[in-house]
């Protein structure tokens, strides 16, 4: 029996959902206390303006991905809140940079860098210029089993290009945006996400050499396929580009497809042609010119599109209208 897709639990929340006088208090209670386990308020740099939108997604295995777009904010994991015993490890980044403050340190986390911080310590996270920002929260036990000797409360700043961290955030975003993985694959995908995060905390572990299992292949391939679907119109969508995005070699990507009896180029061509077919048969898209459809589906030339379409569907694109 084929496993049913699992629906990830996502919550969308915005300051505009609340009356102006309740916004900060409401978001402090739900986003601050419930999600981040921290106090939360608008930073002075916001100049009295408070705009906050977030998507919170549970990825399973007590792992949570948070994306937010916001005016300047201030988080504080206070000693009082630490009494909850939560020891989640966070990957935390802001596109405009952030400041991470502890009892003994104040660290700048510039744009492109990623902070590693634990809820087992008191800390303040300040975004003086606002978001977007992203956070991946994983219980320490999941990372500790992969990183022997992991400190009780990690605190680090990973510079741009740090192996594993950026890829972990990218994978978390893909998982958050794709709620249709079968339940067993969802567990494997989240486990692989933990491995990527571990590779950021233990430099000896690199993506591709972290603890692996053959059963991770379907989840990796599912994410690659989803990534391809979102980029079909890009002429730069190549095997090499996909491999770079997923921190694999082109040969490793080819092996993932080969295990299912196909190859990257065939899958890409089929996906582009299927998209073109859907556009051509959609009455709401009749206003689109053939060349527009070809370009939207990643074909640089109408002649190439026409030949490929006829081979797949036995008819020219114009015959479907």
PDB file of C-alpha atoms in Angstrom:
ATOM      1  CA  UNK A   1       0.000   0.000   0.000  1.00  0.00           C
ATOM      2  CA  UNK A   2       1.287   3.477  -0.882  1.00  0.00           C
ATOM      3  CA  UNK A   3       1.723   5.754   2.102  1.00  0.00           C
ATOM      4  CA  UNK A   4      -0.629   8.721   2.177  1.00  0.00           C
ATOM      5  CA  UNK A   5       0.845  12.202   1.963  1.00  0.00           C
ATOM      6  CA  UNK A   6       1.313  13.882   5.319  1.00  0.00           C
ATOM      7  CA  UNK A   7      -0.036  17.392   5.813  1.00  0.00           C
ATOM      8  CA  UNK A   8       2.507  19.552   7.571  1.00  0.00           C
ATOM      9  CA  UNK A   9       1.117  21.802  10.268  1.00  0.00           C
ATOM     10  CA  UNK A  10       1.650  25.379   9.068  1.00  0.00           C
ATOM     11  CA  UNK A  11       0.381  28.515  10.758  1.00  0.00           C
ATOM     12  CA  UNK A  12       0.251  31.904   9.069  1.00  0.00           C
ATOM     13  CA  UNK A  13       0.218  34.861  11.409  1.00  0.00           C
ATOM     14  CA  UNK A  14       0.352  38.620  10.810  1.00  0.00           C
ATOM     15  CA  UNK A  15       0.199  41.726  12.944  1.00  0.00           C
ATOM     16  CA  UNK A  16      -2.666  42.906  10.739  1.00  0.00           C
ATOM     17  CA  UNK A  17      -4.761  40.034  12.134  1.00  0.00           C
ATOM     18  CA  UNK A  18      -5.101  41.971  15.388  1.00  0.00           C
ATOM     19  CA  UNK A  19      -6.386  45.355  16.461  1.00  0.00           C
ATOM     20  CA  UNK A  20      -3.580  47.911  16.558  1.00  0.00           C
ATOM     21  CA  UNK A  21      -3.535  48.147  20.367  1.00  0.00           C
ATOM     22  CA  UNK A  22      -3.342  44.336  20.719  1.00  0.00           C
ATOM     23  CA  UNK A  23      -0.736  43.491  18.073  1.00  0.00           C
ATOM     24  CA  UNK A  24       2.463  43.445  20.081  1.00  0.00           C
ATOM     25  CA  UNK A  25       0.870  41.682  23.046  1.00  0.00           C
ATOM     26  CA  UNK A  26      -0.805  39.031  20.869  1.00  0.00           C
ATOM     27  CA  UNK A  27       2.341  38.241  18.902  1.00  0.00           C
ATOM     28  CA  UNK A  28       4.432  38.243  22.068  1.00  0.00           C
ATOM     29  CA  UNK A  29       2.155  35.595  23.510  1.00  0.00           C
ATOM     30  CA  UNK A  30       1.853  33.297  20.502  1.00  0.00           C
ATOM     31  CA  UNK A  31       4.987  33.834  18.422  1.00  0.00           C
ATOM     32  CA  UNK A  32       7.245  34.837  21.304  1.00  0.00           C
ATOM     33  CA  UNK A  33       6.162  32.599  24.170  1.00  0.00           C
ATOM     34  CA  UNK A  34       4.711  29.621  22.276  1.00  0.00           C
ATOM     35  CA  UNK A  35       7.034  29.321  19.272  1.00  0.00           C
ATOM     36  CA  UNK A  36      10.325  30.968  20.175  1.00  0.00           C
ATOM     37  CA  UNK A  37       9.934  30.469  23.942  1.00  0.00           C
ATOM     38  CA  UNK A  38      11.100  34.034  24.414  1.00  0.00           C
ATOM     39  CA  UNK A  39       9.843  37.517  25.191  1.00  0.00           C
ATOM     40  CA  UNK A  40       9.267  39.494  22.029  1.00  0.00           C
ATOM     41  CA  UNK A  41       8.710  43.181  21.296  1.00  0.00           C
ATOM     42  CA  UNK A  42       9.212  45.886  18.702  1.00  0.00           C
ATOM     43  CA  UNK A  43      12.707  47.404  18.621  1.00  0.00           C
ATOM     44  CA  UNK A  44      13.183  51.142  19.105  1.00  0.00           C
ATOM     45  CA  UNK A  45      14.519  51.374  15.538  1.00  0.00           C
ATOM     46  CA  UNK A  46      11.005  50.627  14.274  1.00  0.00           C
ATOM     47  CA  UNK A  47      10.018  54.159  15.242  1.00  0.00           C
ATOM     48  CA  UNK A  48       6.681  53.055  16.652  1.00  0.00           C
ATOM     49  CA  UNK A  49       5.754  51.007  13.577  1.00  0.00           C
ATOM     50  CA  UNK A  50       5.086  47.309  14.027  1.00  0.00           C
ATOM     51  CA  UNK A  51       4.592  45.072  11.001  1.00  0.00           C
ATOM     52  CA  UNK A  52       5.072  41.323  11.368  1.00  0.00           C
ATOM     53  CA  UNK A  53       4.153  38.374   9.121  1.00  0.00           C
ATOM     54  CA  UNK A  54       5.258  34.815   9.738  1.00  0.00           C
ATOM     55  CA  UNK A  55       4.804  31.229   8.570  1.00  0.00           C
ATOM     56  CA  UNK A  56       5.476  28.575  11.209  1.00  0.00           C
ATOM     57  CA  UNK A  57       5.736  24.982   9.991  1.00  0.00           C
ATOM     58  CA  UNK A  58       6.106  21.812  12.039  1.00  0.00           C
ATOM     59  CA  UNK A  59       8.303  19.427  10.017  1.00  0.00           C
ATOM     60  CA  UNK A  60       7.860  16.479  12.365  1.00  0.00           C
ATOM     61  CA  UNK A  61      10.266  15.044  14.953  1.00  0.00           C
ATOM     62  CA  UNK A  62       9.668  18.222  17.012  1.00  0.00           C
ATOM     63  CA  UNK A  63      11.448  20.247  14.325  1.00  0.00           C
ATOM     64  CA  UNK A  64      10.051  23.683  13.454  1.00  0.00           C
ATOM     65  CA  UNK A  65      10.808  26.060  10.585  1.00  0.00           C
ATOM     66  CA  UNK A  66       9.934  29.735  10.965  1.00  0.00           C
ATOM     67  CA  UNK A  67       9.987  32.370   8.225  1.00  0.00           C
ATOM     68  CA  UNK A  68       9.140  35.966   9.100  1.00  0.00           C
ATOM     69  CA  UNK A  69       9.077  39.356   7.407  1.00  0.00           C
ATOM     70  CA  UNK A  70       9.063  42.168   9.938  1.00  0.00           C
ATOM     71  CA  UNK A  71      10.087  45.594  11.146  1.00  0.00           C
ATOM     72  CA  UNK A  72      12.955  45.725  13.712  1.00  0.00           C
ATOM     73  CA  UNK A  73      12.318  43.371  16.639  1.00  0.00           C
ATOM     74  CA  UNK A  74      13.883  42.193  19.886  1.00  0.00           C
ATOM     75  CA  UNK A  75      13.752  38.651  21.336  1.00  0.00           C
ATOM     76  CA  UNK A  76      14.856  37.688  24.846  1.00  0.00           C
ATOM     77  CA  UNK A  77      15.150  34.135  26.102  1.00  0.00           C
ATOM     78  CA  UNK A  78      15.017  35.155  29.729  1.00  0.00           C
ATOM     79  CA  UNK A  79      16.063  33.154  32.831  1.00  0.00           C
ATOM     80  CA  UNK A  80      12.402  32.947  33.836  1.00  0.00           C
ATOM     81  CA  UNK A  81      11.417  31.398  30.501  1.00  0.00           C
ATOM     82  CA  UNK A  82      14.373  28.998  30.598  1.00  0.00           C
ATOM     83  CA  UNK A  83      12.592  27.204  33.430  1.00  0.00           C
ATOM     84  CA  UNK A  84      10.651  25.303  30.753  1.00  0.00           C
ATOM     85  CA  UNK A  85      13.753  23.123  30.196  1.00  0.00           C
ATOM     86  CA  UNK A  86      13.675  23.484  26.390  1.00  0.00           C
ATOM     87  CA  UNK A  87      17.120  22.881  24.855  1.00  0.00           C
ATOM     88  CA  UNK A  88      16.327  23.282  21.148  1.00  0.00           C
ATOM     89  CA  UNK A  89      19.267  24.271  18.956  1.00  0.00           C
ATOM     90  CA  UNK A  90      18.502  27.070  16.491  1.00  0.00           C
ATOM     91  CA  UNK A  91      19.887  28.091  13.129  1.00  0.00           C
ATOM     92  CA  UNK A  92      18.936  31.762  13.008  1.00  0.00           C
ATOM     93  CA  UNK A  93      19.548  34.233  10.181  1.00  0.00           C
ATOM     94  CA  UNK A  94      18.297  37.633   9.046  1.00  0.00           C
ATOM     95  CA  UNK A  95      18.781  39.050   5.558  1.00  0.00           C
ATOM     96  CA  UNK A  96      19.748  42.463   6.982  1.00  0.00           C
ATOM     97  CA  UNK A  97      21.896  41.050   9.787  1.00  0.00           C
ATOM     98  CA  UNK A  98      21.212  40.636  13.479  1.00  0.00           C
ATOM     99  CA  UNK A  99      22.856  41.012  16.873  1.00  0.00           C
ATOM    100  CA  UNK A 100      23.124  38.077  19.263  1.00  0.00           C
ATOM    101  CA  UNK A 101      23.627  39.064  22.885  1.00  0.00           C
ATOM    102  CA  UNK A 102      24.356  36.790  25.855  1.00  0.00           C
ATOM    103  CA  UNK A 103      25.416  37.510  29.431  1.00  0.00           C
ATOM    104  CA  UNK A 104      29.074  37.594  28.379  1.00  0.00           C
ATOM    105  CA  UNK A 105      29.108  38.250  24.615  1.00  0.00           C
ATOM    106  CA  UNK A 106      27.607  40.478  21.975  1.00  0.00           C
ATOM    107  CA  UNK A 107      28.078  39.093  18.488  1.00  0.00           C
ATOM    108  CA  UNK A 108      27.215  40.683  15.178  1.00  0.00           C
ATOM    109  CA  UNK A 109      25.713  38.232  12.711  1.00  0.00           C
ATOM    110  CA  UNK A 110      26.065  40.010   9.354  1.00  0.00           C
ATOM    111  CA  UNK A 111      23.821  39.405   6.376  1.00  0.00           C
ATOM    112  CA  UNK A 112      24.639  36.018   4.874  1.00  0.00           C
ATOM    113  CA  UNK A 113      25.898  34.590   8.161  1.00  0.00           C
ATOM    114  CA  UNK A 114      23.959  32.187  10.367  1.00  0.00           C
ATOM    115  CA  UNK A 115      23.793  32.158  14.160  1.00  0.00           C
ATOM    116  CA  UNK A 116      23.719  28.916  16.126  1.00  0.00           C
ATOM    117  CA  UNK A 117      22.159  29.405  19.535  1.00  0.00           C
ATOM    118  CA  UNK A 118      20.557  27.175  22.134  1.00  0.00           C
ATOM    119  CA  UNK A 119      17.393  27.720  24.131  1.00  0.00           C
ATOM    120  CA  UNK A 120      19.322  26.202  27.022  1.00  0.00           C
ATOM    121  CA  UNK A 121      21.053  29.567  27.509  1.00  0.00           C
ATOM    122  CA  UNK A 122      19.875  33.114  28.057  1.00  0.00           C
ATOM    123  CA  UNK A 123      20.190  35.156  24.870  1.00  0.00           C
ATOM    124  CA  UNK A 124      18.785  38.153  23.080  1.00  0.00           C
ATOM    125  CA  UNK A 125      18.244  38.266  19.315  1.00  0.00           C
ATOM    126  CA  UNK A 126      17.967  41.751  17.851  1.00  0.00           C
ATOM    127  CA  UNK A 127      17.168  42.628  14.236  1.00  0.00           C
ATOM    128  CA  UNK A 128      17.916  46.370  14.171  1.00  0.00           C
ATOM    129  CA  UNK A 129      16.936  46.714  10.492  1.00  0.00           C
ATOM    130  CA  UNK A 130      14.077  44.227  10.387  1.00  0.00           C
ATOM    131  CA  UNK A 131      13.573  41.095   8.308  1.00  0.00           C
ATOM    132  CA  UNK A 132      13.103  38.829   6.446  1.00  0.00           C
ATOM    133  CA  UNK A 133      14.477  36.330   8.916  1.00  0.00           C
ATOM    134  CA  UNK A 134      14.449  32.562   9.199  1.00  0.00           C
ATOM    135  CA  UNK A 135      14.873  30.116  12.043  1.00  0.00           C
ATOM    136  CA  UNK A 136      15.178  26.338  12.184  1.00  0.00           C
ATOM    137  CA  UNK A 137      14.574  24.795  15.622  1.00  0.00           C
ATOM    138  CA  UNK A 138      15.692  21.225  16.374  1.00  0.00           C
ATOM    139  CA  UNK A 139      15.739  19.432  19.735  1.00  0.00           C
ATOM    140  CA  UNK A 140      19.328  19.016  20.909  1.00  0.00           C
ATOM    141  CA  UNK A 141      18.956  15.230  21.200  1.00  0.00           C
ATOM    142  CA  UNK A 142      18.583  14.883  17.424  1.00  0.00           C
ATOM    143  CA  UNK A 143      21.829  16.777  16.793  1.00  0.00           C
ATOM    144  CA  UNK A 144      23.757  15.297  19.736  1.00  0.00           C
ATOM    145  CA  UNK A 145      23.394  11.768  18.382  1.00  0.00           C
ATOM    146  CA  UNK A 146      25.154  12.937  15.206  1.00  0.00           C
ATOM    147  CA  UNK A 147      27.737  15.220  16.832  1.00  0.00           C
ATOM    148  CA  UNK A 148      29.546  13.464  19.700  1.00  0.00           C
ATOM    149  CA  UNK A 149      30.703  15.968  22.289  1.00  0.00           C
ATOM    150  CA  UNK A 150      28.178  18.625  21.303  1.00  0.00           C
ATOM    151  CA  UNK A 151      28.168  21.287  24.001  1.00  0.00           C
ATOM    152  CA  UNK A 152      25.093  21.650  26.190  1.00  0.00           C
ATOM    153  CA  UNK A 153      24.242  25.106  24.856  1.00  0.00           C
ATOM    154  CA  UNK A 154      25.920  25.796  21.475  1.00  0.00           C
ATOM    155  CA  UNK A 155      26.654  29.396  20.557  1.00  0.00           C
ATOM    156  CA  UNK A 156      28.385  30.155  17.254  1.00  0.00           C
ATOM    157  CA  UNK A 157      28.319  32.430  14.232  1.00  0.00           C
ATOM    158  CA  UNK A 158      28.739  30.598  10.930  1.00  0.00           C
ATOM    159  CA  UNK A 159      30.135  32.759   8.161  1.00  0.00           C
ATOM    160  CA  UNK A 160      28.720  32.711   4.609  1.00  0.00           C
ATOM    161  CA  UNK A 161      29.609  29.474   2.838  1.00  0.00           C
ATOM    162  CA  UNK A 162      29.637  27.394   6.022  1.00  0.00           C
ATOM    163  CA  UNK A 163      28.928  23.812   4.942  1.00  0.00           C
ATOM    164  CA  UNK A 164      25.581  22.408   5.907  1.00  0.00           C
ATOM    165  CA  UNK A 165      23.937  25.425   7.546  1.00  0.00           C
ATOM    166  CA  UNK A 166      22.726  27.286   4.455  1.00  0.00           C
ATOM    167  CA  UNK A 167      21.687  24.004   2.854  1.00  0.00           C
ATOM    168  CA  UNK A 168      19.781  23.003   6.003  1.00  0.00           C
ATOM    169  CA  UNK A 169      17.815  26.264   5.875  1.00  0.00           C
ATOM    170  CA  UNK A 170      17.175  25.806   2.146  1.00  0.00           C
ATOM    171  CA  UNK A 171      15.952  22.222   2.703  1.00  0.00           C
ATOM    172  CA  UNK A 172      13.730  23.367   5.559  1.00  0.00           C
ATOM    173  CA  UNK A 173      12.171  25.977   3.274  1.00  0.00           C
ATOM    174  CA  UNK A 174      11.552  23.355   0.575  1.00  0.00           C
ATOM    175  CA  UNK A 175       9.954  21.010   3.096  1.00  0.00           C
ATOM    176  CA  UNK A 176       7.791  23.842   4.445  1.00  0.00           C
ATOM    177  CA  UNK A 177       6.609  24.701   0.946  1.00  0.00           C
ATOM    178  CA  UNK A 178       5.875  21.095  -0.036  1.00  0.00           C
ATOM    179  CA  UNK A 179       3.380  19.401   2.310  1.00  0.00           C
ATOM    180  CA  UNK A 180       2.736  16.397   0.047  1.00  0.00           C
ATOM    181  CA  UNK A 181       5.520  13.950   0.959  1.00  0.00           C
ATOM    182  CA  UNK A 182       4.287  10.522   2.123  1.00  0.00           C
ATOM    183  CA  UNK A 183       4.667  10.158   5.892  1.00  0.00           C
ATOM    184  CA  UNK A 184       7.688   7.791   5.825  1.00  0.00           C
ATOM    185  CA  UNK A 185       9.522  10.080   3.381  1.00  0.00           C
ATOM    186  CA  UNK A 186       8.691  13.104   5.530  1.00  0.00           C
ATOM    187  CA  UNK A 187      10.407  11.482   8.501  1.00  0.00           C
ATOM    188  CA  UNK A 188      13.426  10.607   6.363  1.00  0.00           C
ATOM    189  CA  UNK A 189      13.572  14.114   4.897  1.00  0.00           C
ATOM    190  CA  UNK A 190      13.499  15.694   8.366  1.00  0.00           C
ATOM    191  CA  UNK A 191      16.156  13.248   9.535  1.00  0.00           C
ATOM    192  CA  UNK A 192      18.305  14.277   6.593  1.00  0.00           C
ATOM    193  CA  UNK A 193      17.703  17.896   7.601  1.00  0.00           C
ATOM    194  CA  UNK A 194      19.152  17.052  11.027  1.00  0.00           C
ATOM    195  CA  UNK A 195      22.209  15.563   9.315  1.00  0.00           C
ATOM    196  CA  UNK A 196      22.759  18.751   7.340  1.00  0.00           C
ATOM    197  CA  UNK A 197      22.526  20.800  10.521  1.00  0.00           C
ATOM    198  CA  UNK A 198      24.976  18.419  12.209  1.00  0.00           C
ATOM    199  CA  UNK A 199      27.429  18.939   9.364  1.00  0.00           C
ATOM    200  CA  UNK A 200      27.386  22.664  10.142  1.00  0.00           C
ATOM    201  CA  UNK A 201      28.185  22.047  13.814  1.00  0.00           C
ATOM    202  CA  UNK A 202      30.827  19.366  13.229  1.00  0.00           C
ATOM    203  CA  UNK A 203      33.075  20.449  10.322  1.00  0.00           C
ATOM    204  CA  UNK A 204      34.340  16.889   9.908  1.00  0.00           C
ATOM    205  CA  UNK A 205      30.838  15.925   8.815  1.00  0.00           C
ATOM    206  CA  UNK A 206      30.099  17.236   5.328  1.00  0.00           C
ATOM    207  CA  UNK A 207      26.860  16.870   3.395  1.00  0.00           C
ATOM    208  CA  UNK A 208      27.284  13.604   1.542  1.00  0.00           C
ATOM    209  CA  UNK A 209      29.495  12.130   4.291  1.00  0.00           C
ATOM    210  CA  UNK A 210      27.206  12.621   7.288  1.00  0.00           C
ATOM    211  CA  UNK A 211      25.523   9.425   8.496  1.00  0.00           C
ATOM    212  CA  UNK A 212      23.456   8.246   5.556  1.00  0.00           C
ATOM    213  CA  UNK A 213      21.082   5.477   4.611  1.00  0.00           C
ATOM    214  CA  UNK A 214      19.905   4.380   1.185  1.00  0.00           C
ATOM    215  CA  UNK A 215      16.348   5.167   2.241  1.00  0.00           C
ATOM    216  CA  UNK A 216      17.258   8.885   2.283  1.00  0.00           C
ATOM    217  CA  UNK A 217      17.428   8.820  -1.511  1.00  0.00           C
ATOM    218  CA  UNK A 218      13.644   9.121  -2.091  1.00  0.00           C
ATOM    219  CA  UNK A 219      13.375  12.185   0.151  1.00  0.00           C
ATOM    220  CA  UNK A 220      16.370  13.840  -1.502  1.00  0.00           C
ATOM    221  CA  UNK A 221      14.914  13.130  -4.936  1.00  0.00           C
ATOM    222  CA  UNK A 222      11.467  14.376  -3.929  1.00  0.00           C
ATOM    223  CA  UNK A 223      12.970  17.687  -2.832  1.00  0.00           C
ATOM    224  CA  UNK A 224      15.042  17.975  -6.009  1.00  0.00           C
ATOM    225  CA  UNK A 225      11.942  17.352  -8.105  1.00  0.00           C
ATOM    226  CA  UNK A 226      10.014  19.993  -6.198  1.00  0.00           C
ATOM    227  CA  UNK A 227      12.881  22.446  -6.686  1.00  0.00           C
ATOM    228  CA  UNK A 228      12.850  21.706 -10.418  1.00  0.00           C
ATOM    229  CA  UNK A 229       9.093  22.318 -10.633  1.00  0.00           C
ATOM    230  CA  UNK A 230       9.487  25.790  -9.142  1.00  0.00           C
ATOM    231  CA  UNK A 231      12.190  26.714 -11.697  1.00  0.00           C
ATOM    232  CA  UNK A 232      10.922  25.223 -14.967  1.00  0.00           C
ATOM    233  CA  UNK A 233      10.967  28.586 -16.716  1.00  0.00           C
ATOM    234  CA  UNK A 234      14.639  29.200 -15.968  1.00  0.00           C
ATOM    235  CA  UNK A 235      16.928  28.423 -18.883  1.00  0.00           C
ATOM    236  CA  UNK A 236      19.743  28.165 -16.328  1.00  0.00           C
ATOM    237  CA  UNK A 237      18.103  25.103 -14.764  1.00  0.00           C
ATOM    238  CA  UNK A 238      20.810  22.533 -15.451  1.00  0.00           C
ATOM    239  CA  UNK A 239      22.069  19.382 -13.792  1.00  0.00           C
ATOM    240  CA  UNK A 240      25.086  21.290 -12.515  1.00  0.00           C
ATOM    241  CA  UNK A 241      22.930  24.088 -11.091  1.00  0.00           C
ATOM    242  CA  UNK A 242      20.638  21.666  -9.264  1.00  0.00           C
ATOM    243  CA  UNK A 243      23.641  19.770  -7.890  1.00  0.00           C
ATOM    244  CA  UNK A 244      25.139  23.004  -6.530  1.00  0.00           C
ATOM    245  CA  UNK A 245      21.860  24.029  -4.890  1.00  0.00           C
ATOM    246  CA  UNK A 246      21.602  20.688  -3.103  1.00  0.00           C
ATOM    247  CA  UNK A 247      25.311  20.397  -2.268  1.00  0.00           C
ATOM    248  CA  UNK A 248      25.716  17.238  -4.335  1.00  0.00           C
ATOM    249  CA  UNK A 249      27.846  16.370  -7.311  1.00  0.00           C
ATOM    250  CA  UNK A 250      26.151  16.054 -10.729  1.00  0.00           C
ATOM    251  CA  UNK A 251      26.962  12.354 -10.630  1.00  0.00           C
ATOM    252  CA  UNK A 252      25.172  11.951  -7.272  1.00  0.00           C
ATOM    253  CA  UNK A 253      22.078  13.660  -8.684  1.00  0.00           C
ATOM    254  CA  UNK A 254      22.157  11.417 -11.743  1.00  0.00           C
ATOM    255  CA  UNK A 255      22.366   8.343  -9.512  1.00  0.00           C
ATOM    256  CA  UNK A 256      19.243   9.448  -7.615  1.00  0.00           C
ATOM    257  CA  UNK A 257      17.277   9.607 -10.875  1.00  0.00           C
ATOM    258  CA  UNK A 258      18.868   6.423 -12.243  1.00  0.00           C
ATOM    259  CA  UNK A 259      17.647   4.501  -9.188  1.00  0.00           C
ATOM    260  CA  UNK A 260      14.110   5.156 -10.471  1.00  0.00           C
ATOM    261  CA  UNK A 261      14.927   4.307 -14.085  1.00  0.00           C
ATOM    262  CA  UNK A 262      15.102   7.860 -15.406  1.00  0.00           C
ATOM    263  CA  UNK A 263      17.567  10.729 -15.755  1.00  0.00           C
ATOM    264  CA  UNK A 264      17.655  14.438 -15.003  1.00  0.00           C
ATOM    265  CA  UNK A 265      17.340  15.655 -18.591  1.00  0.00           C
ATOM    266  CA  UNK A 266      14.357  13.380 -19.339  1.00  0.00           C
ATOM    267  CA  UNK A 267      12.561  14.450 -16.155  1.00  0.00           C
ATOM    268  CA  UNK A 268      13.194  18.115 -16.868  1.00  0.00           C
ATOM    269  CA  UNK A 269      11.947  17.874 -20.465  1.00  0.00           C
ATOM    270  CA  UNK A 270       8.854  15.918 -19.393  1.00  0.00           C
ATOM    271  CA  UNK A 271       8.026  18.388 -16.618  1.00  0.00           C
ATOM    272  CA  UNK A 272       8.391  21.346 -19.001  1.00  0.00           C
ATOM    273  CA  UNK A 273       6.227  19.734 -21.657  1.00  0.00           C
ATOM    274  CA  UNK A 274       3.563  18.763 -19.125  1.00  0.00           C
ATOM    275  CA  UNK A 275       3.473  22.364 -17.929  1.00  0.00           C
ATOM    276  CA  UNK A 276       3.136  23.563 -21.529  1.00  0.00           C
ATOM    277  CA  UNK A 277       0.303  21.093 -22.149  1.00  0.00           C
ATOM    278  CA  UNK A 278      -1.524  22.352 -19.050  1.00  0.00           C
ATOM    279  CA  UNK A 279      -1.203  25.958 -20.201  1.00  0.00           C
ATOM    280  CA  UNK A 280      -2.355  25.164 -23.726  1.00  0.00           C
ATOM    281  CA  UNK A 281      -5.473  23.337 -22.524  1.00  0.00           C
ATOM    282  CA  UNK A 282      -6.408  25.907 -19.874  1.00  0.00           C
ATOM    283  CA  UNK A 283      -9.186  28.177 -21.238  1.00  0.00           C
ATOM    284  CA  UNK A 284      -8.006  30.938 -18.921  1.00  0.00           C
ATOM    285  CA  UNK A 285      -4.620  30.947 -20.695  1.00  0.00           C
ATOM    286  CA  UNK A 286      -5.863  31.228 -24.287  1.00  0.00           C
ATOM    287  CA  UNK A 287      -4.535  34.763 -24.488  1.00  0.00           C
ATOM    288  CA  UNK A 288      -0.936  33.545 -24.174  1.00  0.00           C
ATOM    289  CA  UNK A 289       1.100  33.377 -27.381  1.00  0.00           C
ATOM    290  CA  UNK A 290       2.900  30.156 -28.272  1.00  0.00           C
ATOM    291  CA  UNK A 291       6.291  31.792 -27.812  1.00  0.00           C
ATOM    292  CA  UNK A 292       5.243  33.055 -24.374  1.00  0.00           C
ATOM    293  CA  UNK A 293       4.280  29.532 -23.330  1.00  0.00           C
ATOM    294  CA  UNK A 294       7.524  28.124 -24.723  1.00  0.00           C
ATOM    295  CA  UNK A 295       9.606  30.672 -22.802  1.00  0.00           C
ATOM    296  CA  UNK A 296       7.566  30.232 -19.631  1.00  0.00           C
ATOM    297  CA  UNK A 297       8.339  26.513 -19.773  1.00  0.00           C
ATOM    298  CA  UNK A 298      12.069  26.964 -20.286  1.00  0.00           C
ATOM    299  CA  UNK A 299      12.314  26.523 -24.074  1.00  0.00           C
ATOM    300  CA  UNK A 300      14.518  29.194 -25.648  1.00  0.00           C
ATOM    301  CA  UNK A 301      13.313  28.544 -29.228  1.00  0.00           C
ATOM    302  CA  UNK A 302       9.835  27.875 -30.603  1.00  0.00           C
ATOM    303  CA  UNK A 303      11.153  25.269 -33.062  1.00  0.00           C
ATOM    304  CA  UNK A 304      12.736  23.218 -30.270  1.00  0.00           C
ATOM    305  CA  UNK A 305       9.516  23.451 -28.271  1.00  0.00           C
ATOM    306  CA  UNK A 306       7.355  22.390 -31.221  1.00  0.00           C
ATOM    307  CA  UNK A 307       9.490  19.316 -32.004  1.00  0.00           C
ATOM    308  CA  UNK A 308       9.643  18.157 -28.404  1.00  0.00           C
ATOM    309  CA  UNK A 309       5.919  18.719 -27.894  1.00  0.00           C
ATOM    310  CA  UNK A 310       4.983  16.714 -31.015  1.00  0.00           C
ATOM    311  CA  UNK A 311       7.237  13.831 -29.968  1.00  0.00           C
ATOM    312  CA  UNK A 312       5.588  13.645 -26.555  1.00  0.00           C
ATOM    313  CA  UNK A 313       1.941  14.310 -27.404  1.00  0.00           C
ATOM    314  CA  UNK A 314       1.717  13.378 -31.098  1.00  0.00           C
ATOM    315  CA  UNK A 315       0.402  16.794 -32.055  1.00  0.00           C
ATOM    316  CA  UNK A 316       1.728  20.310 -32.553  1.00  0.00           C
ATOM    317  CA  UNK A 317       1.060  22.802 -29.738  1.00  0.00           C
ATOM    318  CA  UNK A 318      -1.233  24.837 -32.025  1.00  0.00           C
ATOM    319  CA  UNK A 319      -3.496  21.780 -32.551  1.00  0.00           C
ATOM    320  CA  UNK A 320      -4.524  21.793 -28.893  1.00  0.00           C
ATOM    321  CA  UNK A 321      -6.276  25.152 -29.194  1.00  0.00           C
TER     322      UNK A 321
END
